[in-house]
């Protein structure tokens, strides 16, 4: 069964963070039809979100998430309805909590290791891998039976961009385009999307 929640949605929080591996958020609904009981919502459902500012907005978000928790249930309108929140995250975060990486990487670029973990341990399709910057040098790593995202974060500490893209602090994160592995300096050199204001002294 599926449910269009647009008409009962009261609040939506969607978060992308350079220092978190996946996108996440929650939506709050006001339910007067008892959907939580009818659909037997348990916090293991899928949630498809499509939204943007205008119909012509090229930055629309269209992603599939996993609901991992139903919380903040409380009666509304003298008991005629109920409000609750559905917390969601990327499917890969749940998979990363369930699997471990125990593998030896010999003389490999860290960026290649990141792609290997995404594809072979988290089953991330190519259309969800947005931009993986090549890293400098070849390293030996023995990943000691840890979660896939923990393995990526651990190797990221040693990663350096290639000389043609100087910088430091390689970050692994997800945005609306998919998963990225990029240096902070490269990100800061991206074209400005929008200027909010300018301070005058």
mmCIF file with all atom_site columns, C-alpha atoms in Angstrom:
data_model
loop_
_atom_site.group_PDB
_atom_site.id
_atom_site.type_symbol
_atom_site.label_atom_id
_atom_site.label_alt_id
_atom_site.label_comp_id
_atom_site.label_asym_id
_atom_site.label_entity_id
_atom_site.label_seq_id
_atom_site.pdbx_PDB_ins_code
_atom_site.Cartn_x
_atom_site.Cartn_y
_atom_site.Cartn_z
_atom_site.occupancy
_atom_site.B_iso_or_equiv
_atom_site.pdbx_formal_charge
_atom_site.auth_seq_id
_atom_site.auth_comp_id
_atom_site.auth_asym_id
_atom_site.auth_atom_id
_atom_site.pdbx_PDB_model_num
ATOM 1   C CA . UNK A 1 1   ? 0.000   0.000  0.000   1.00 0.00 ? 1   UNK A CA 1
ATOM 2   C CA . UNK A 1 2   ? 1.053   3.597  -0.591  1.00 0.00 ? 2   UNK A CA 1
ATOM 3   C CA . UNK A 1 3   ? -0.138  6.938  0.772   1.00 0.00 ? 3   UNK A CA 1
ATOM 4   C CA . UNK A 1 4   ? 0.168   10.451 -0.630  1.00 0.00 ? 4   UNK A CA 1
ATOM 5   C CA . UNK A 1 5   ? 0.973   12.503 2.471   1.00 0.00 ? 5   UNK A CA 1
ATOM 6   C CA . UNK A 1 6   ? 0.998   15.931 0.833   1.00 0.00 ? 6   UNK A CA 1
ATOM 7   C CA . UNK A 1 7   ? -2.437  16.926 2.146   1.00 0.00 ? 7   UNK A CA 1
ATOM 8   C CA . UNK A 1 8   ? -1.709  15.917 5.747   1.00 0.00 ? 8   UNK A CA 1
ATOM 9   C CA . UNK A 1 9   ? 1.840   17.288 5.895   1.00 0.00 ? 9   UNK A CA 1
ATOM 10  C CA . UNK A 1 10  ? 2.370   20.051 8.453   1.00 0.00 ? 10  UNK A CA 1
ATOM 11  C CA . UNK A 1 11  ? 6.169   20.251 8.680   1.00 0.00 ? 11  UNK A CA 1
ATOM 12  C CA . UNK A 1 12  ? 9.130   18.991 6.665   1.00 0.00 ? 12  UNK A CA 1
ATOM 13  C CA . UNK A 1 13  ? 12.785  19.055 7.681   1.00 0.00 ? 13  UNK A CA 1
ATOM 14  C CA . UNK A 1 14  ? 15.334  17.885 5.100   1.00 0.00 ? 14  UNK A CA 1
ATOM 15  C CA . UNK A 1 15  ? 19.025  18.025 5.943   1.00 0.00 ? 15  UNK A CA 1
ATOM 16  C CA . UNK A 1 16  ? 22.177  17.777 3.852   1.00 0.00 ? 16  UNK A CA 1
ATOM 17  C CA . UNK A 1 17  ? 25.410  18.157 5.776   1.00 0.00 ? 17  UNK A CA 1
ATOM 18  C CA . UNK A 1 18  ? 29.015  18.123 4.562   1.00 0.00 ? 18  UNK A CA 1
ATOM 19  C CA . UNK A 1 19  ? 30.016  16.447 7.816   1.00 0.00 ? 19  UNK A CA 1
ATOM 20  C CA . UNK A 1 20  ? 27.366  13.712 7.759   1.00 0.00 ? 20  UNK A CA 1
ATOM 21  C CA . UNK A 1 21  ? 27.523  10.787 5.374   1.00 0.00 ? 21  UNK A CA 1
ATOM 22  C CA . UNK A 1 22  ? 23.852  10.765 4.354   1.00 0.00 ? 22  UNK A CA 1
ATOM 23  C CA . UNK A 1 23  ? 20.871  13.048 3.958   1.00 0.00 ? 23  UNK A CA 1
ATOM 24  C CA . UNK A 1 24  ? 18.136  12.738 6.574   1.00 0.00 ? 24  UNK A CA 1
ATOM 25  C CA . UNK A 1 25  ? 15.198  14.522 8.130   1.00 0.00 ? 25  UNK A CA 1
ATOM 26  C CA . UNK A 1 26  ? 11.663  14.141 9.338   1.00 0.00 ? 26  UNK A CA 1
ATOM 27  C CA . UNK A 1 27  ? 8.150   15.077 8.344   1.00 0.00 ? 27  UNK A CA 1
ATOM 28  C CA . UNK A 1 28  ? 5.286   15.800 10.704  1.00 0.00 ? 28  UNK A CA 1
ATOM 29  C CA . UNK A 1 29  ? 1.714   14.994 9.697   1.00 0.00 ? 29  UNK A CA 1
ATOM 30  C CA . UNK A 1 30  ? -1.746  15.535 11.133  1.00 0.00 ? 30  UNK A CA 1
ATOM 31  C CA . UNK A 1 31  ? -3.701  12.350 10.602  1.00 0.00 ? 31  UNK A CA 1
ATOM 32  C CA . UNK A 1 32  ? -7.494  12.307 10.983  1.00 0.00 ? 32  UNK A CA 1
ATOM 33  C CA . UNK A 1 33  ? -8.010  9.075  9.006   1.00 0.00 ? 33  UNK A CA 1
ATOM 34  C CA . UNK A 1 34  ? -6.029  6.697  11.186  1.00 0.00 ? 34  UNK A CA 1
ATOM 35  C CA . UNK A 1 35  ? -3.408  5.980  8.545   1.00 0.00 ? 35  UNK A CA 1
ATOM 36  C CA . UNK A 1 36  ? -0.861  4.975  11.159  1.00 0.00 ? 36  UNK A CA 1
ATOM 37  C CA . UNK A 1 37  ? -3.129  2.092  12.170  1.00 0.00 ? 37  UNK A CA 1
ATOM 38  C CA . UNK A 1 38  ? -4.597  1.298  8.735   1.00 0.00 ? 38  UNK A CA 1
ATOM 39  C CA . UNK A 1 39  ? -1.199  1.075  7.049   1.00 0.00 ? 39  UNK A CA 1
ATOM 40  C CA . UNK A 1 40  ? 0.425   -0.393 10.158  1.00 0.00 ? 40  UNK A CA 1
ATOM 41  C CA . UNK A 1 41  ? 3.241   2.144  10.105  1.00 0.00 ? 41  UNK A CA 1
ATOM 42  C CA . UNK A 1 42  ? 6.140   0.720  12.100  1.00 0.00 ? 42  UNK A CA 1
ATOM 43  C CA . UNK A 1 43  ? 9.131   2.794  11.018  1.00 0.00 ? 43  UNK A CA 1
ATOM 44  C CA . UNK A 1 44  ? 10.342  0.372  8.327   1.00 0.00 ? 44  UNK A CA 1
ATOM 45  C CA . UNK A 1 45  ? 8.614   1.957  5.333   1.00 0.00 ? 45  UNK A CA 1
ATOM 46  C CA . UNK A 1 46  ? 9.951   3.728  2.257   1.00 0.00 ? 46  UNK A CA 1
ATOM 47  C CA . UNK A 1 47  ? 9.322   7.423  1.688   1.00 0.00 ? 47  UNK A CA 1
ATOM 48  C CA . UNK A 1 48  ? 9.485   9.082  -1.730  1.00 0.00 ? 48  UNK A CA 1
ATOM 49  C CA . UNK A 1 49  ? 10.005  12.848 -1.561  1.00 0.00 ? 49  UNK A CA 1
ATOM 50  C CA . UNK A 1 50  ? 9.768   15.264 -4.470  1.00 0.00 ? 50  UNK A CA 1
ATOM 51  C CA . UNK A 1 51  ? 9.875   18.980 -3.802  1.00 0.00 ? 51  UNK A CA 1
ATOM 52  C CA . UNK A 1 52  ? 11.289  22.294 -4.995  1.00 0.00 ? 52  UNK A CA 1
ATOM 53  C CA . UNK A 1 53  ? 10.629  26.015 -4.912  1.00 0.00 ? 53  UNK A CA 1
ATOM 54  C CA . UNK A 1 54  ? 8.948   26.362 -8.305  1.00 0.00 ? 54  UNK A CA 1
ATOM 55  C CA . UNK A 1 55  ? 7.974   24.063 -11.162 1.00 0.00 ? 55  UNK A CA 1
ATOM 56  C CA . UNK A 1 56  ? 10.872  25.499 -13.176 1.00 0.00 ? 56  UNK A CA 1
ATOM 57  C CA . UNK A 1 57  ? 13.415  24.993 -10.403 1.00 0.00 ? 57  UNK A CA 1
ATOM 58  C CA . UNK A 1 58  ? 16.322  22.893 -11.692 1.00 0.00 ? 58  UNK A CA 1
ATOM 59  C CA . UNK A 1 59  ? 17.261  22.084 -8.099  1.00 0.00 ? 59  UNK A CA 1
ATOM 60  C CA . UNK A 1 60  ? 14.235  19.943 -7.315  1.00 0.00 ? 60  UNK A CA 1
ATOM 61  C CA . UNK A 1 61  ? 14.863  17.044 -4.965  1.00 0.00 ? 61  UNK A CA 1
ATOM 62  C CA . UNK A 1 62  ? 13.461  13.653 -5.920  1.00 0.00 ? 62  UNK A CA 1
ATOM 63  C CA . UNK A 1 63  ? 14.770  10.894 -3.639  1.00 0.00 ? 63  UNK A CA 1
ATOM 64  C CA . UNK A 1 64  ? 13.713  7.646  -2.013  1.00 0.00 ? 64  UNK A CA 1
ATOM 65  C CA . UNK A 1 65  ? 14.356  7.295  1.722   1.00 0.00 ? 65  UNK A CA 1
ATOM 66  C CA . UNK A 1 66  ? 13.811  4.759  4.450   1.00 0.00 ? 66  UNK A CA 1
ATOM 67  C CA . UNK A 1 67  ? 11.602  5.606  7.417   1.00 0.00 ? 67  UNK A CA 1
ATOM 68  C CA . UNK A 1 68  ? 13.398  4.408  10.546  1.00 0.00 ? 68  UNK A CA 1
ATOM 69  C CA . UNK A 1 69  ? 11.208  5.788  13.333  1.00 0.00 ? 69  UNK A CA 1
ATOM 70  C CA . UNK A 1 70  ? 7.660   6.964  14.045  1.00 0.00 ? 70  UNK A CA 1
ATOM 71  C CA . UNK A 1 71  ? 7.654   9.331  17.016  1.00 0.00 ? 71  UNK A CA 1
ATOM 72  C CA . UNK A 1 72  ? 6.054   12.308 18.779  1.00 0.00 ? 72  UNK A CA 1
ATOM 73  C CA . UNK A 1 73  ? 2.527   10.886 18.602  1.00 0.00 ? 73  UNK A CA 1
ATOM 74  C CA . UNK A 1 74  ? -0.037  13.135 20.253  1.00 0.00 ? 74  UNK A CA 1
ATOM 75  C CA . UNK A 1 75  ? -3.807  13.688 19.946  1.00 0.00 ? 75  UNK A CA 1
ATOM 76  C CA . UNK A 1 76  ? -5.103  16.825 18.226  1.00 0.00 ? 76  UNK A CA 1
ATOM 77  C CA . UNK A 1 77  ? -8.507  18.524 17.862  1.00 0.00 ? 77  UNK A CA 1
ATOM 78  C CA . UNK A 1 78  ? -9.958  16.954 21.015  1.00 0.00 ? 78  UNK A CA 1
ATOM 79  C CA . UNK A 1 79  ? -8.959  13.499 19.867  1.00 0.00 ? 79  UNK A CA 1
ATOM 80  C CA . UNK A 1 80  ? -10.404 13.734 16.342  1.00 0.00 ? 80  UNK A CA 1
ATOM 81  C CA . UNK A 1 81  ? -6.925  13.551 14.793  1.00 0.00 ? 81  UNK A CA 1
ATOM 82  C CA . UNK A 1 82  ? -3.380  12.689 15.692  1.00 0.00 ? 82  UNK A CA 1
ATOM 83  C CA . UNK A 1 83  ? -0.036  14.225 14.853  1.00 0.00 ? 83  UNK A CA 1
ATOM 84  C CA . UNK A 1 84  ? 3.214   12.298 14.567  1.00 0.00 ? 84  UNK A CA 1
ATOM 85  C CA . UNK A 1 85  ? 6.615   12.517 12.918  1.00 0.00 ? 85  UNK A CA 1
ATOM 86  C CA . UNK A 1 86  ? 8.227   10.123 10.452  1.00 0.00 ? 86  UNK A CA 1
ATOM 87  C CA . UNK A 1 87  ? 12.017  10.184 10.647  1.00 0.00 ? 87  UNK A CA 1
ATOM 88  C CA . UNK A 1 88  ? 13.815  9.198  7.461   1.00 0.00 ? 88  UNK A CA 1
ATOM 89  C CA . UNK A 1 89  ? 17.337  8.628  6.155   1.00 0.00 ? 89  UNK A CA 1
ATOM 90  C CA . UNK A 1 90  ? 19.036  7.159  3.125   1.00 0.00 ? 90  UNK A CA 1
ATOM 91  C CA . UNK A 1 91  ? 18.806  3.416  2.663   1.00 0.00 ? 91  UNK A CA 1
ATOM 92  C CA . UNK A 1 92  ? 22.607  3.223  2.703   1.00 0.00 ? 92  UNK A CA 1
ATOM 93  C CA . UNK A 1 93  ? 22.791  4.405  6.316   1.00 0.00 ? 93  UNK A CA 1
ATOM 94  C CA . UNK A 1 94  ? 20.701  1.453  7.476   1.00 0.00 ? 94  UNK A CA 1
ATOM 95  C CA . UNK A 1 95  ? 22.747  -0.931 5.334   1.00 0.00 ? 95  UNK A CA 1
ATOM 96  C CA . UNK A 1 96  ? 25.965  0.467  6.785   1.00 0.00 ? 96  UNK A CA 1
ATOM 97  C CA . UNK A 1 97  ? 24.693  -0.384 10.261  1.00 0.00 ? 97  UNK A CA 1
ATOM 98  C CA . UNK A 1 98  ? 24.049  -3.995 9.237   1.00 0.00 ? 98  UNK A CA 1
ATOM 99  C CA . UNK A 1 99  ? 27.236  -4.932 7.375   1.00 0.00 ? 99  UNK A CA 1
ATOM 100 C CA . UNK A 1 100 ? 30.962  -4.912 8.075   1.00 0.00 ? 100 UNK A CA 1
ATOM 101 C CA . UNK A 1 101 ? 33.980  -4.407 5.828   1.00 0.00 ? 101 UNK A CA 1
ATOM 102 C CA . UNK A 1 102 ? 36.917  -6.727 6.383   1.00 0.00 ? 102 UNK A CA 1
ATOM 103 C CA . UNK A 1 103 ? 39.249  -6.311 3.447   1.00 0.00 ? 103 UNK A CA 1
ATOM 104 C CA . UNK A 1 104 ? 42.819  -5.586 2.472   1.00 0.00 ? 104 UNK A CA 1
ATOM 105 C CA . UNK A 1 105 ? 43.477  -2.765 0.013   1.00 0.00 ? 105 UNK A CA 1
ATOM 106 C CA . UNK A 1 106 ? 47.014  -2.928 -1.374  1.00 0.00 ? 106 UNK A CA 1
ATOM 107 C CA . UNK A 1 107 ? 48.561  0.016  -3.255  1.00 0.00 ? 107 UNK A CA 1
ATOM 108 C CA . UNK A 1 108 ? 45.201  1.597  -4.004  1.00 0.00 ? 108 UNK A CA 1
ATOM 109 C CA . UNK A 1 109 ? 44.094  5.214  -4.258  1.00 0.00 ? 109 UNK A CA 1
ATOM 110 C CA . UNK A 1 110 ? 41.718  6.064  -1.428  1.00 0.00 ? 110 UNK A CA 1
ATOM 111 C CA . UNK A 1 111 ? 39.154  7.377  -3.902  1.00 0.00 ? 111 UNK A CA 1
ATOM 112 C CA . UNK A 1 112 ? 39.103  3.910  -5.536  1.00 0.00 ? 112 UNK A CA 1
ATOM 113 C CA . UNK A 1 113 ? 38.534  2.318  -2.132  1.00 0.00 ? 113 UNK A CA 1
ATOM 114 C CA . UNK A 1 114 ? 35.586  4.635  -1.514  1.00 0.00 ? 114 UNK A CA 1
ATOM 115 C CA . UNK A 1 115 ? 33.987  3.615  -4.810  1.00 0.00 ? 115 UNK A CA 1
ATOM 116 C CA . UNK A 1 116 ? 34.592  -0.065 -4.044  1.00 0.00 ? 116 UNK A CA 1
ATOM 117 C CA . UNK A 1 117 ? 32.843  0.174  -0.673  1.00 0.00 ? 117 UNK A CA 1
ATOM 118 C CA . UNK A 1 118 ? 29.918  2.107  -2.130  1.00 0.00 ? 118 UNK A CA 1
ATOM 119 C CA . UNK A 1 119 ? 29.358  -0.339 -4.959  1.00 0.00 ? 119 UNK A CA 1
ATOM 120 C CA . UNK A 1 120 ? 30.249  -3.691 -3.423  1.00 0.00 ? 120 UNK A CA 1
ATOM 121 C CA . UNK A 1 121 ? 29.217  -3.304 0.215   1.00 0.00 ? 121 UNK A CA 1
ATOM 122 C CA . UNK A 1 122 ? 26.364  -0.799 0.056   1.00 0.00 ? 122 UNK A CA 1
ATOM 123 C CA . UNK A 1 123 ? 25.101  -1.635 -3.472  1.00 0.00 ? 123 UNK A CA 1
ATOM 124 C CA . UNK A 1 124 ? 24.936  2.041  -4.448  1.00 0.00 ? 124 UNK A CA 1
ATOM 125 C CA . UNK A 1 125 ? 23.912  2.332  -8.125  1.00 0.00 ? 125 UNK A CA 1
ATOM 126 C CA . UNK A 1 126 ? 25.979  4.502  -10.475 1.00 0.00 ? 126 UNK A CA 1
ATOM 127 C CA . UNK A 1 127 ? 23.269  7.167  -10.647 1.00 0.00 ? 127 UNK A CA 1
ATOM 128 C CA . UNK A 1 128 ? 23.623  7.741  -6.885  1.00 0.00 ? 128 UNK A CA 1
ATOM 129 C CA . UNK A 1 129 ? 27.389  8.324  -7.052  1.00 0.00 ? 129 UNK A CA 1
ATOM 130 C CA . UNK A 1 130 ? 27.658  12.016 -7.853  1.00 0.00 ? 130 UNK A CA 1
ATOM 131 C CA . UNK A 1 131 ? 31.268  13.184 -7.719  1.00 0.00 ? 131 UNK A CA 1
ATOM 132 C CA . UNK A 1 132 ? 34.294  11.284 -6.434  1.00 0.00 ? 132 UNK A CA 1
ATOM 133 C CA . UNK A 1 133 ? 37.481  13.333 -6.731  1.00 0.00 ? 133 UNK A CA 1
ATOM 134 C CA . UNK A 1 134 ? 40.652  11.372 -7.432  1.00 0.00 ? 134 UNK A CA 1
ATOM 135 C CA . UNK A 1 135 ? 43.081  11.279 -4.534  1.00 0.00 ? 135 UNK A CA 1
ATOM 136 C CA . UNK A 1 136 ? 46.864  11.522 -4.549  1.00 0.00 ? 136 UNK A CA 1
ATOM 137 C CA . UNK A 1 137 ? 49.115  8.574  -3.762  1.00 0.00 ? 137 UNK A CA 1
ATOM 138 C CA . UNK A 1 138 ? 48.646  4.869  -3.182  1.00 0.00 ? 138 UNK A CA 1
ATOM 139 C CA . UNK A 1 139 ? 48.168  3.345  0.241   1.00 0.00 ? 139 UNK A CA 1
ATOM 140 C CA . UNK A 1 140 ? 47.856  -0.007 1.939   1.00 0.00 ? 140 UNK A CA 1
ATOM 141 C CA . UNK A 1 141 ? 44.851  -0.409 4.207   1.00 0.00 ? 141 UNK A CA 1
ATOM 142 C CA . UNK A 1 142 ? 43.559  -3.367 6.149   1.00 0.00 ? 142 UNK A CA 1
ATOM 143 C CA . UNK A 1 143 ? 39.963  -2.551 7.046   1.00 0.00 ? 143 UNK A CA 1
ATOM 144 C CA . UNK A 1 144 ? 39.399  -4.329 10.384  1.00 0.00 ? 144 UNK A CA 1
ATOM 145 C CA . UNK A 1 145 ? 35.780  -5.517 10.212  1.00 0.00 ? 145 UNK A CA 1
ATOM 146 C CA . UNK A 1 146 ? 34.071  -2.145 10.663  1.00 0.00 ? 146 UNK A CA 1
ATOM 147 C CA . UNK A 1 147 ? 30.949  -0.550 9.216   1.00 0.00 ? 147 UNK A CA 1
ATOM 148 C CA . UNK A 1 148 ? 31.232  0.670  5.601   1.00 0.00 ? 148 UNK A CA 1
ATOM 149 C CA . UNK A 1 149 ? 30.741  4.361  6.401   1.00 0.00 ? 149 UNK A CA 1
ATOM 150 C CA . UNK A 1 150 ? 33.181  4.082  9.313   1.00 0.00 ? 150 UNK A CA 1
ATOM 151 C CA . UNK A 1 151 ? 35.733  2.576  6.913   1.00 0.00 ? 151 UNK A CA 1
ATOM 152 C CA . UNK A 1 152 ? 35.271  5.443  4.439   1.00 0.00 ? 152 UNK A CA 1
ATOM 153 C CA . UNK A 1 153 ? 35.552  8.070  7.197   1.00 0.00 ? 153 UNK A CA 1
ATOM 154 C CA . UNK A 1 154 ? 38.696  6.397  8.555   1.00 0.00 ? 154 UNK A CA 1
ATOM 155 C CA . UNK A 1 155 ? 40.434  6.363  5.164   1.00 0.00 ? 155 UNK A CA 1
ATOM 156 C CA . UNK A 1 156 ? 39.271  9.919  4.433   1.00 0.00 ? 156 UNK A CA 1
ATOM 157 C CA . UNK A 1 157 ? 41.584  11.180 7.179   1.00 0.00 ? 157 UNK A CA 1
ATOM 158 C CA . UNK A 1 158 ? 44.581  10.058 5.083   1.00 0.00 ? 158 UNK A CA 1
ATOM 159 C CA . UNK A 1 159 ? 43.238  11.223 1.724   1.00 0.00 ? 159 UNK A CA 1
ATOM 160 C CA . UNK A 1 160 ? 44.739  14.136 -0.203  1.00 0.00 ? 160 UNK A CA 1
ATOM 161 C CA . UNK A 1 161 ? 43.490  15.692 -3.440  1.00 0.00 ? 161 UNK A CA 1
ATOM 162 C CA . UNK A 1 162 ? 45.541  15.335 -6.606  1.00 0.00 ? 162 UNK A CA 1
ATOM 163 C CA . UNK A 1 163 ? 48.000  18.177 -7.335  1.00 0.00 ? 163 UNK A CA 1
ATOM 164 C CA . UNK A 1 164 ? 45.735  19.645 -10.023 1.00 0.00 ? 164 UNK A CA 1
ATOM 165 C CA . UNK A 1 165 ? 43.086  20.235 -7.318  1.00 0.00 ? 165 UNK A CA 1
ATOM 166 C CA . UNK A 1 166 ? 45.134  21.398 -4.328  1.00 0.00 ? 166 UNK A CA 1
ATOM 167 C CA . UNK A 1 167 ? 43.462  21.443 -0.950  1.00 0.00 ? 167 UNK A CA 1
ATOM 168 C CA . UNK A 1 168 ? 42.908  19.340 2.107   1.00 0.00 ? 168 UNK A CA 1
ATOM 169 C CA . UNK A 1 169 ? 40.200  17.760 4.234   1.00 0.00 ? 169 UNK A CA 1
ATOM 170 C CA . UNK A 1 170 ? 38.498  15.283 1.940   1.00 0.00 ? 170 UNK A CA 1
ATOM 171 C CA . UNK A 1 171 ? 34.832  15.007 2.866   1.00 0.00 ? 171 UNK A CA 1
ATOM 172 C CA . UNK A 1 172 ? 32.411  12.187 2.177   1.00 0.00 ? 172 UNK A CA 1
ATOM 173 C CA . UNK A 1 173 ? 28.778  13.277 2.118   1.00 0.00 ? 173 UNK A CA 1
ATOM 174 C CA . UNK A 1 174 ? 25.456  12.904 0.323   1.00 0.00 ? 174 UNK A CA 1
ATOM 175 C CA . UNK A 1 175 ? 23.456  15.638 -1.359  1.00 0.00 ? 175 UNK A CA 1
ATOM 176 C CA . UNK A 1 176 ? 20.504  15.667 -3.757  1.00 0.00 ? 176 UNK A CA 1
ATOM 177 C CA . UNK A 1 177 ? 22.764  14.450 -6.575  1.00 0.00 ? 177 UNK A CA 1
ATOM 178 C CA . UNK A 1 178 ? 24.101  11.442 -4.663  1.00 0.00 ? 178 UNK A CA 1
ATOM 179 C CA . UNK A 1 179 ? 27.283  10.558 -2.781  1.00 0.00 ? 179 UNK A CA 1
ATOM 180 C CA . UNK A 1 180 ? 30.349  12.780 -3.035  1.00 0.00 ? 180 UNK A CA 1
ATOM 181 C CA . UNK A 1 181 ? 33.997  12.552 -1.989  1.00 0.00 ? 181 UNK A CA 1
ATOM 182 C CA . UNK A 1 182 ? 35.592  15.959 -2.410  1.00 0.00 ? 182 UNK A CA 1
ATOM 183 C CA . UNK A 1 183 ? 38.042  18.335 -0.780  1.00 0.00 ? 183 UNK A CA 1
ATOM 184 C CA . UNK A 1 184 ? 36.714  21.254 1.215   1.00 0.00 ? 184 UNK A CA 1
ATOM 185 C CA . UNK A 1 185 ? 38.707  23.699 -0.917  1.00 0.00 ? 185 UNK A CA 1
ATOM 186 C CA . UNK A 1 186 ? 37.206  22.329 -4.138  1.00 0.00 ? 186 UNK A CA 1
ATOM 187 C CA . UNK A 1 187 ? 33.718  22.717 -2.693  1.00 0.00 ? 187 UNK A CA 1
ATOM 188 C CA . UNK A 1 188 ? 34.437  26.311 -1.644  1.00 0.00 ? 188 UNK A CA 1
ATOM 189 C CA . UNK A 1 189 ? 35.532  27.135 -5.200  1.00 0.00 ? 189 UNK A CA 1
ATOM 190 C CA . UNK A 1 190 ? 32.156  26.136 -6.649  1.00 0.00 ? 190 UNK A CA 1
ATOM 191 C CA . UNK A 1 191 ? 30.087  28.952 -8.263  1.00 0.00 ? 191 UNK A CA 1
ATOM 192 C CA . UNK A 1 192 ? 27.863  30.809 -5.815  1.00 0.00 ? 192 UNK A CA 1
ATOM 193 C CA . UNK A 1 193 ? 24.270  29.580 -6.039  1.00 0.00 ? 193 UNK A CA 1
ATOM 194 C CA . UNK A 1 194 ? 22.624  32.519 -4.278  1.00 0.00 ? 194 UNK A CA 1
ATOM 195 C CA . UNK A 1 195 ? 23.705  35.540 -2.227  1.00 0.00 ? 195 UNK A CA 1
ATOM 196 C CA . UNK A 1 196 ? 21.497  36.171 0.801   1.00 0.00 ? 196 UNK A CA 1
ATOM 197 C CA . UNK A 1 197 ? 22.824  39.580 1.751   1.00 0.00 ? 197 UNK A CA 1
ATOM 198 C CA . UNK A 1 198 ? 25.875  41.718 2.321   1.00 0.00 ? 198 UNK A CA 1
ATOM 199 C CA . UNK A 1 199 ? 27.044  43.267 5.565   1.00 0.00 ? 199 UNK A CA 1
ATOM 200 C CA . UNK A 1 200 ? 27.884  46.968 5.507   1.00 0.00 ? 200 UNK A CA 1
ATOM 201 C CA . UNK A 1 201 ? 30.341  48.458 7.982   1.00 0.00 ? 201 UNK A CA 1
#
